[in-house]
Short mmCIF file of C-alpha atoms in Angstrom, two decimals:
data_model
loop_
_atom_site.label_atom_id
_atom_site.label_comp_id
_atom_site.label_asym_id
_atom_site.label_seq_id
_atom_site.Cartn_x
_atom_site.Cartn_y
_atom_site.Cartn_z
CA UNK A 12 126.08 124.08 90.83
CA UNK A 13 123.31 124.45 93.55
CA UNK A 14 123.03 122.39 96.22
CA UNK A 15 121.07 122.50 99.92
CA UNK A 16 122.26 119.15 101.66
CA UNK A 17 120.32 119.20 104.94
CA UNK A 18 121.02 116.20 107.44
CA UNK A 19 117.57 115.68 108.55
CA UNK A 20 113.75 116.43 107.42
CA UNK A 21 112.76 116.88 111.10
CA UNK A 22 113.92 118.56 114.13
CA UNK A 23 112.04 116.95 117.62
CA UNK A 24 109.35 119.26 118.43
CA UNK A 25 108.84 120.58 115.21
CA UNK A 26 107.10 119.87 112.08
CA UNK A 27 108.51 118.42 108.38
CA UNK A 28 111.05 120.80 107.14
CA UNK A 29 110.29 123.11 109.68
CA UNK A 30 113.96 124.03 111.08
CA UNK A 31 115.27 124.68 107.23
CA UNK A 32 111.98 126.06 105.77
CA UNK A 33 113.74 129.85 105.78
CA UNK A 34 117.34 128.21 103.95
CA UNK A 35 114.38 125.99 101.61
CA UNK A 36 112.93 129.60 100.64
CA UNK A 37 116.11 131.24 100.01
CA UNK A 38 117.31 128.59 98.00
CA UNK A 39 114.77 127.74 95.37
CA UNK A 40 114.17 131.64 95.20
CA UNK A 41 111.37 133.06 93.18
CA UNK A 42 112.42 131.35 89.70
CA UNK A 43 111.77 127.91 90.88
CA UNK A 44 107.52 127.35 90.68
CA UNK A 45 107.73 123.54 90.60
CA UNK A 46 110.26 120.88 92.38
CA UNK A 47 110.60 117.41 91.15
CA UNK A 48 110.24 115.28 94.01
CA UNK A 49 112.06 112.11 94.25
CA UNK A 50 110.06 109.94 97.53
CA UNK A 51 111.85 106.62 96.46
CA UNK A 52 113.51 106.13 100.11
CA UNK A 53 110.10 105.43 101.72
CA UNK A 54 108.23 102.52 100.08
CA UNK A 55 104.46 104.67 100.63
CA UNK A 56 105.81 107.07 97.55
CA UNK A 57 102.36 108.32 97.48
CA UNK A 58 102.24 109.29 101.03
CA UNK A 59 105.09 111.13 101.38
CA UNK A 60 105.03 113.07 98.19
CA UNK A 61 100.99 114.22 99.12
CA UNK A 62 104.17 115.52 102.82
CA UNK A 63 106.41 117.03 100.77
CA UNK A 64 103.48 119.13 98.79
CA UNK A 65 101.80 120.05 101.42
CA UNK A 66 104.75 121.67 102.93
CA UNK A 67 106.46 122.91 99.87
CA UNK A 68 103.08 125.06 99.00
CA UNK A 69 103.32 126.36 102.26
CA UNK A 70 106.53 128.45 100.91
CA UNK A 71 104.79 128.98 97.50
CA UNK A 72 105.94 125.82 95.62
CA UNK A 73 104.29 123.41 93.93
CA UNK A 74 105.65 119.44 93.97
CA UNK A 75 105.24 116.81 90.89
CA UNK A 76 106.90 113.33 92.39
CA UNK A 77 108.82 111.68 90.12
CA UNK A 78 107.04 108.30 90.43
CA UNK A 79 104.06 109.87 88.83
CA UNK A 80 105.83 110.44 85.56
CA UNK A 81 105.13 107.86 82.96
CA UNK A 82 109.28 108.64 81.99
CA UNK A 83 111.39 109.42 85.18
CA UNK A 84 114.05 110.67 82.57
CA UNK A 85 112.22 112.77 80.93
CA UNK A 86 110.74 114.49 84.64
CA UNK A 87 114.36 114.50 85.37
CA UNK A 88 115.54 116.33 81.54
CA UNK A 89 112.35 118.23 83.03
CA UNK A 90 112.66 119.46 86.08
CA UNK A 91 113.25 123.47 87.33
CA UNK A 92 114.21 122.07 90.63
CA UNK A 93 115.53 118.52 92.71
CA UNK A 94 114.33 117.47 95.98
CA UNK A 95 115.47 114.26 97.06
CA UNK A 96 113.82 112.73 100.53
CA UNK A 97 115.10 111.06 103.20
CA UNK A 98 114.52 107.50 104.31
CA UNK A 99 116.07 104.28 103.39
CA UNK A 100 119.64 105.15 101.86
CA UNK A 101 119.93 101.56 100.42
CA UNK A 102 116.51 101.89 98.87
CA UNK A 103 116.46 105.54 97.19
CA UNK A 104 120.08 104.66 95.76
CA UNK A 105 118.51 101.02 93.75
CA UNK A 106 115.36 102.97 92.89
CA UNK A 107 117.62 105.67 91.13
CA UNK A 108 119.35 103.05 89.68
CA UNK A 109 116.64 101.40 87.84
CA UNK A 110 114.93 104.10 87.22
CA UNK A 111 117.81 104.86 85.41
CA UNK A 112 117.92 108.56 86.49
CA UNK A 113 121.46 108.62 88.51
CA UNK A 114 123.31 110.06 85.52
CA UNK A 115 120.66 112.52 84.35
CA UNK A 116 120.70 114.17 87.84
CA UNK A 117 124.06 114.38 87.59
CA UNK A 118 124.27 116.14 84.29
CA UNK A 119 120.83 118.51 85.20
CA UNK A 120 122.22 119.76 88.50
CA UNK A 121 126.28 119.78 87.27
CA UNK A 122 125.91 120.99 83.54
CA UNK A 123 122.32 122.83 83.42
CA UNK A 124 122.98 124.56 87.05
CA UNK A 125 118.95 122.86 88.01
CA UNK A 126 119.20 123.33 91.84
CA UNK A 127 119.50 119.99 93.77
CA UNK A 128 118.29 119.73 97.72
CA UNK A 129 118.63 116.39 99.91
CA UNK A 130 117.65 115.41 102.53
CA UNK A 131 119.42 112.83 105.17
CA UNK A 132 119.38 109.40 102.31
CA UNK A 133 118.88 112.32 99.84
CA UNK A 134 122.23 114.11 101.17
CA UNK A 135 123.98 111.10 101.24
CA UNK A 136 122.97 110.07 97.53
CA UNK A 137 124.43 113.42 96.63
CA UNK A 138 127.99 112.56 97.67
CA UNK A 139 130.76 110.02 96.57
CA UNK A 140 129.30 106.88 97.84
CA UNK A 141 126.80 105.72 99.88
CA UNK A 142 129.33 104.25 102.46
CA UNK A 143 128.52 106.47 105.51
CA UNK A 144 125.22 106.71 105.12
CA UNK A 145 123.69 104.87 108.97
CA UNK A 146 120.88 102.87 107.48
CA UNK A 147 120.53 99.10 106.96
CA UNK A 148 120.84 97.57 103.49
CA UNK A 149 117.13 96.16 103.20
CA UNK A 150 118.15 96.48 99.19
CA UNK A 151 121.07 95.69 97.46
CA UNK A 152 121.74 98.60 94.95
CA UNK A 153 124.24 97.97 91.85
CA UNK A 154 127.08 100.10 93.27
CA UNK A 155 127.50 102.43 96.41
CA UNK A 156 128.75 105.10 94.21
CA UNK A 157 125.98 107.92 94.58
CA UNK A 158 124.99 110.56 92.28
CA UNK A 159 128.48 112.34 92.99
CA UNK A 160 127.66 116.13 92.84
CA UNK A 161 130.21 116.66 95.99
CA UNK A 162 134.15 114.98 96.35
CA UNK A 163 133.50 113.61 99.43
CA UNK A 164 131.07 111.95 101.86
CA UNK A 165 128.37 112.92 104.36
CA UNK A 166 127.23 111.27 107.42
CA UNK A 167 123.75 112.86 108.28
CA UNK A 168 122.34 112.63 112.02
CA UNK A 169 126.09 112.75 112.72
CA UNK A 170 125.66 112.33 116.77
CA UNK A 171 128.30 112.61 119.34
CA UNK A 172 129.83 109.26 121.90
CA UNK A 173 127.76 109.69 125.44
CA UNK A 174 130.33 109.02 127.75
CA UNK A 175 127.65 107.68 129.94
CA UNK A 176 126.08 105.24 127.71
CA UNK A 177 125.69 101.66 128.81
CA UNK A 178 125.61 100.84 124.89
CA UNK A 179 128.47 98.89 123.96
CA UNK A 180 128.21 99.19 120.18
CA UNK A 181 130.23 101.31 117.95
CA UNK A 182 129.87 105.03 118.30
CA UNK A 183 129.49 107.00 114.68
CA UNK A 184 133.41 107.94 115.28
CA UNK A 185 134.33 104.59 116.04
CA UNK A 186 132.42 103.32 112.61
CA UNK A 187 133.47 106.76 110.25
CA UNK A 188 137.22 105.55 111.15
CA UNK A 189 136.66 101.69 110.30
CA UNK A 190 135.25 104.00 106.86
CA UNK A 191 139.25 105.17 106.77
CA UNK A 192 140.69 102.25 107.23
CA UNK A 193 139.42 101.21 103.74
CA UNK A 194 139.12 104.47 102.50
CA UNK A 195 140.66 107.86 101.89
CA UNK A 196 137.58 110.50 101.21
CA UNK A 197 136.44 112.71 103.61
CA UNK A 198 133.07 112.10 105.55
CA UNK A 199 131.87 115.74 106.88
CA UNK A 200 129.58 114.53 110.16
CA UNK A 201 126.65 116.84 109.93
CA UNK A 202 124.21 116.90 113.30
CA UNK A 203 120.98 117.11 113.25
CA UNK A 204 119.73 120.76 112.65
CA UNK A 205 122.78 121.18 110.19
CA UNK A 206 123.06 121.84 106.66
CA UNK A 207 125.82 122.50 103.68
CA UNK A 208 124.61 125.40 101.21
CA UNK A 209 126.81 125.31 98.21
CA UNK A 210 126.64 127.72 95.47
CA UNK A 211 129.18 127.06 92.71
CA UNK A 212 132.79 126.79 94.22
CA UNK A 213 131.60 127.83 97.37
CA UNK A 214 130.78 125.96 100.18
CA UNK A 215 129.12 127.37 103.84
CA UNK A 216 127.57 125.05 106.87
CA UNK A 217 124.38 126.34 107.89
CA UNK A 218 121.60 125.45 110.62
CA UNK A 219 121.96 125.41 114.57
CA UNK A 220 124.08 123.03 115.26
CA UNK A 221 128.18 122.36 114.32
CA UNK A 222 129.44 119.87 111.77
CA UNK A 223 132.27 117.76 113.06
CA UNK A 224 135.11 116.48 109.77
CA UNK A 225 136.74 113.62 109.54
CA UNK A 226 140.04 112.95 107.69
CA UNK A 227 142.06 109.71 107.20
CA UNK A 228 144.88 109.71 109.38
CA UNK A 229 144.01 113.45 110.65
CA UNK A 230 142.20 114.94 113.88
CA UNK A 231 138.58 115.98 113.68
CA UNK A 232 137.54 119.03 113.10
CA UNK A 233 134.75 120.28 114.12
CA UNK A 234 132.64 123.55 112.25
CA UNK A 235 130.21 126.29 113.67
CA UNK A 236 127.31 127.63 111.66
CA UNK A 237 128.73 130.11 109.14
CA UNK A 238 131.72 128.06 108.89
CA UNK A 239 133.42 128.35 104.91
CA UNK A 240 134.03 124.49 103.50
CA UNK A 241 134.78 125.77 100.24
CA UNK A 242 138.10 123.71 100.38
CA UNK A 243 135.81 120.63 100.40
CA UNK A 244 135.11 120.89 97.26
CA UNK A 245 138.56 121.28 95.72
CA UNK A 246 140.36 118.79 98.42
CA UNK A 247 138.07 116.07 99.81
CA UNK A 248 141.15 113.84 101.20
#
């Protein structure tokens, strides 16, 4: 199993992909030549596949999106390599649904070792559930259980309680422990400019910034760059 779970597409000040296009590179290697593209989060599919080509030719790849395929299956039974796009979490999770692709990912990326990246709603379809995920359900999928390629859950654009806010919603803390009060799994809170690499049993946080964990009934923890989460995969509660 190959995965590159980054939180976010873009980093202010910089471009799409920009901050991760080095970790992008290294990942899909030289073997990869084409990466199924999966734009369902966004509802201009069109658009932001012509986005995702233009950058991914940039670093020598080309892109086929999966909603130009006559049989999303079969681009799925297809595919060298899986990019999933960010956007609406609720909406990329129903589209995989009835497009009937949620187990065939599953099976290419777990079984056939086809290398899987995500992006923010296409992190958080990579994990248990989408249950942490911070968007608004504009769509009502079938389930929240996600593609489940990872034991536990991700919240992406993790960001830290300003002590001087005036805002007197919930922080992301305050909402990842009403998560624990129902349930048990893990939610690892990646910032933005973060990203989980992990190569078969092996786990390792990448990017600029730190990764903060959350555990029922356990203090955070929080994870520089370089950090090993192999255990994640083997313990998620």
């Amino acid at each position: 199993m190959r995965l590159l779970l980054v939180s976010n597409s873009t980093l202010h000040g910089s471009g799409y992909l920009d901050h991760c296009q080095q970790q992008i590179s290294d990942f899909f290697g030289k073997s990869v030549k084409r990466v199924l593209f999966v734009p369902y989060a966004l509802h201009d599919r069109d658009g932001y596949t012509k986005t995702a080509r233009d950058k991914f030719r940039t670093l020598g790849y080309e892109v086929d999106g999966i909603h130009e395929a006559a049989d999303p299956v079969e681009a799925v039974r297809k595919a060298e390599a899986i990019f999933i796009g960010g956007g609406n979490t609720f909406r990329l999770l129903k589209s995989l649904y009835d497009n009937q692709v949620v187990s065939e990912i599953r099976k290419r990326v777990l079984e056939d070792g086809v290398p899987y990246m995500g992006s923010s709603a296409g992190t958080n379809v990579a994990t248990i559930s989408i249950s942490t995920t911070n968007d608004m359900p504009i769509v009502y999928p079938p389930s929240f259980a996600a593609i489940g390629l990872v034991p536990f859950n991700i919240n992406p654009h993790y960001i830290d309680p300003d002590a001087n806010s005036r805002h007197m919603g919930e922080t992301r803390e305050q909402r990842i422990t009403q998560y624990h009060e129902e349930v048990d799994t893990c939610v690892l809170g990646l910032r933005e400019g973060c990203m989980l690499l992990v190569e078969g049993n092996k786990a390792t946080l990448l990017g600029s910034t730190n990764a903060r964990l959350f555990s029922r009934g356990k203090p955070r923890v929080e994870y520089n760059p370089g950090s090993d989460l192999s255990f994640l995969l083997n313990d998620a509660h």
